[in-house]
mmCIF file of C-alpha atoms in Angstrom:
data_model
loop_
_atom_site.group_PDB
_atom_site.id
_atom_site.type_symbol
_atom_site.label_atom_id
_atom_site.label_comp_id
_atom_site.label_asym_id
_atom_site.label_seq_id
_atom_site.Cartn_x
_atom_site.Cartn_y
_atom_site.Cartn_z
ATOM 1 C CA MET A 54 18.751 -6.872 32.800
ATOM 2 C CA LYS A 55 15.070 -7.533 33.508
ATOM 3 C CA ILE A 56 14.206 -3.900 32.842
ATOM 4 C CA LYS A 57 15.903 -4.022 29.441
ATOM 5 C CA LEU A 58 14.047 -7.216 28.518
ATOM 6 C CA VAL A 59 10.674 -5.848 29.585
ATOM 7 C CA THR A 60 11.305 -2.535 27.827
ATOM 8 C CA GLY A 61 12.355 -4.347 24.660
ATOM 9 C CA ALA A 62 9.310 -6.606 24.761
ATOM 10 C CA ILE A 63 6.937 -3.680 25.235
ATOM 11 C CA ALA A 64 8.561 -1.734 22.408
ATOM 12 C CA GLY A 65 8.370 -4.753 20.113
ATOM 13 C CA LEU A 66 4.705 -5.409 20.857
ATOM 14 C CA THR A 67 3.813 -1.751 20.438
ATOM 15 C CA ALA A 68 5.609 -1.541 17.089
ATOM 16 C CA SER A 69 3.960 -4.741 15.879
ATOM 17 C CA ALA A 70 0.500 -3.559 16.859
ATOM 18 C CA PHE A 71 1.077 -0.187 15.193
ATOM 19 C CA ALA A 72 2.317 -1.801 11.985
ATOM 20 C CA VAL A 73 -0.638 -4.175 11.753
ATOM 21 C CA ALA A 74 -3.154 -1.436 12.498
ATOM 22 C CA HIS A 75 -1.752 0.981 9.936
ATOM 23 C CA ALA A 76 -0.245 -1.031 7.137
ATOM 24 C CA GLY A 77 -1.736 -4.471 6.725
ATOM 25 C CA SER A 78 -0.331 -6.671 4.040
ATOM 26 C CA PRO A 79 0.080 -5.563 0.433
ATOM 27 C CA ALA A 80 -2.614 -8.099 -0.474
ATOM 28 C CA ASP A 81 -5.036 -6.530 2.027
ATOM 29 C CA TYR A 82 -4.401 -3.077 0.573
ATOM 30 C CA PHE A 83 -4.742 -4.455 -2.968
ATOM 31 C CA ASN A 84 -8.082 -6.050 -2.079
ATOM 32 C CA LYS A 85 -9.410 -2.730 -0.747
ATOM 33 C CA ILE A 86 -8.743 -1.136 -4.139
ATOM 34 C CA ASP A 87 -9.959 -4.103 -6.241
ATOM 35 C CA ALA A 88 -13.645 -3.171 -5.917
ATOM 36 C CA ASP A 89 -15.023 -6.037 -8.023
ATOM 37 C CA ALA A 90 -12.641 -8.592 -6.447
ATOM 38 C CA ASN A 91 -11.594 -10.034 -9.818
ATOM 39 C CA GLY A 92 -7.881 -10.085 -8.962
ATOM 40 C CA THR A 93 -6.836 -7.013 -10.945
ATOM 41 C CA ILE A 94 -7.151 -3.293 -10.371
ATOM 42 C CA THR A 95 -8.469 -1.237 -13.273
ATOM 43 C CA GLN A 96 -7.766 2.437 -13.757
ATOM 44 C CA ALA A 97 -11.352 3.239 -12.739
ATOM 45 C CA GLU A 98 -10.989 1.290 -9.466
ATOM 46 C CA TYR A 99 -7.629 2.882 -8.702
ATOM 47 C CA VAL A 100 -8.808 6.415 -9.423
ATOM 48 C CA ALA A 101 -12.014 5.917 -7.409
ATOM 49 C CA TYR A 102 -10.038 4.638 -4.419
ATOM 50 C CA LYS A 103 -7.317 7.295 -4.524
ATOM 51 C CA THR A 104 -9.699 10.227 -4.997
ATOM 52 C CA SER A 105 -12.181 9.089 -2.331
ATOM 53 C CA GLY A 106 -10.127 10.641 0.464
ATOM 54 C CA GLY A 107 -9.668 13.939 -1.343
ATOM 55 C CA LYS A 108 -5.878 13.692 -1.258
ATOM 56 C CA TYR A 109 -5.463 12.868 -4.963
ATOM 57 C CA SER A 110 -6.958 14.464 -8.037
ATOM 58 C CA ALA A 111 -8.274 12.164 -10.748
ATOM 59 C CA GLU A 112 -5.442 13.346 -12.990
ATOM 60 C CA LYS A 113 -2.729 12.562 -10.432
ATOM 61 C CA ALA A 114 -4.258 9.164 -9.653
ATOM 62 C CA SER A 115 -4.478 8.333 -13.378
ATOM 63 C CA GLU A 116 -0.820 9.260 -13.891
ATOM 64 C CA LYS A 117 0.278 7.064 -10.987
ATOM 65 C CA PHE A 118 -1.841 4.184 -12.249
ATOM 66 C CA ALA A 119 -0.283 4.414 -15.718
ATOM 67 C CA LYS A 120 3.201 4.104 -14.180
ATOM 68 C CA LEU A 121 2.212 1.108 -12.064
ATOM 69 C CA ALA A 122 0.041 -0.846 -14.492
ATOM 70 C CA GLY A 123 2.311 -1.105 -17.487
ATOM 71 C CA ASP A 124 1.111 -1.955 -20.981
ATOM 72 C CA ASP A 125 -1.976 -4.044 -20.207
ATOM 73 C CA GLY A 126 -3.908 -1.304 -18.404
ATOM 74 C CA GLU A 127 -4.502 -3.426 -15.311
ATOM 75 C CA LEU A 128 -2.596 -3.760 -12.083
ATOM 76 C CA SER A 129 -2.001 -7.309 -10.858
ATOM 77 C CA LEU A 130 -1.223 -8.229 -7.275
ATOM 78 C CA ALA A 131 2.358 -9.077 -8.312
ATOM 79 C CA GLU A 132 2.829 -5.635 -9.904
ATOM 80 C CA PHE A 133 1.279 -3.982 -6.858
ATOM 81 C CA GLU A 134 3.497 -5.877 -4.415
ATOM 82 C CA GLY A 135 6.548 -5.081 -6.534
ATOM 83 C CA ALA A 136 5.754 -1.371 -6.476
ATOM 84 C CA MET A 137 5.252 -1.425 -2.709
ATOM 85 C CA LYS A 138 8.512 -3.278 -2.195
ATOM 86 C CA LYS A 139 10.358 -0.815 -4.439
ATOM 87 C CA ALA A 140 8.938 2.190 -2.593
ATOM 88 C CA LYS A 141 9.735 0.633 0.772
ATOM 89 C CA SER A 142 13.352 0.021 -0.226
ATOM 90 C CA LYS A 143 13.707 3.658 -1.340
ATOM 91 C CA ASP A 144 12.450 5.025 1.977
ATOM 92 C CA GLY A 145 13.381 2.286 4.349
ATOM 93 C CA LYS A 146 9.724 2.142 5.350
ATOM 94 C CA HIS A 147 6.327 1.747 3.718
ATOM 95 C CA LYS A 148 4.509 4.848 2.575
ATOM 96 C CA LYS A 149 1.245 3.952 0.889
ATOM 97 C CA ASP A 150 0.637 7.257 -0.788
ATOM 98 C CA ARG A 151 4.037 7.296 -2.467
ATOM 99 C CA THR A 152 3.561 3.781 -3.777
ATOM 100 C CA THR A 153 -0.010 3.640 -4.863
#
């Protein structure tokens, strides 16, 4: 019984530490992209962030932004969180690059 409890506790702590180190909150991720910290992400900010790692082309990043931002051309925190939640429910886990 004690072994199961200790094993469960270690697994839980390890998973929690991994999740915090790799995911952060949607708001934290949003704030990394919102370069001017005005509370919205513009297409320029989104494209700059997504292309900085070399994984996305400017064209691909622009297409993704257009899907996320809607008609106003800006991405709010609420829209961003909604997109992350939707992607998470599709996969059963969070995948940043599929969401944003």
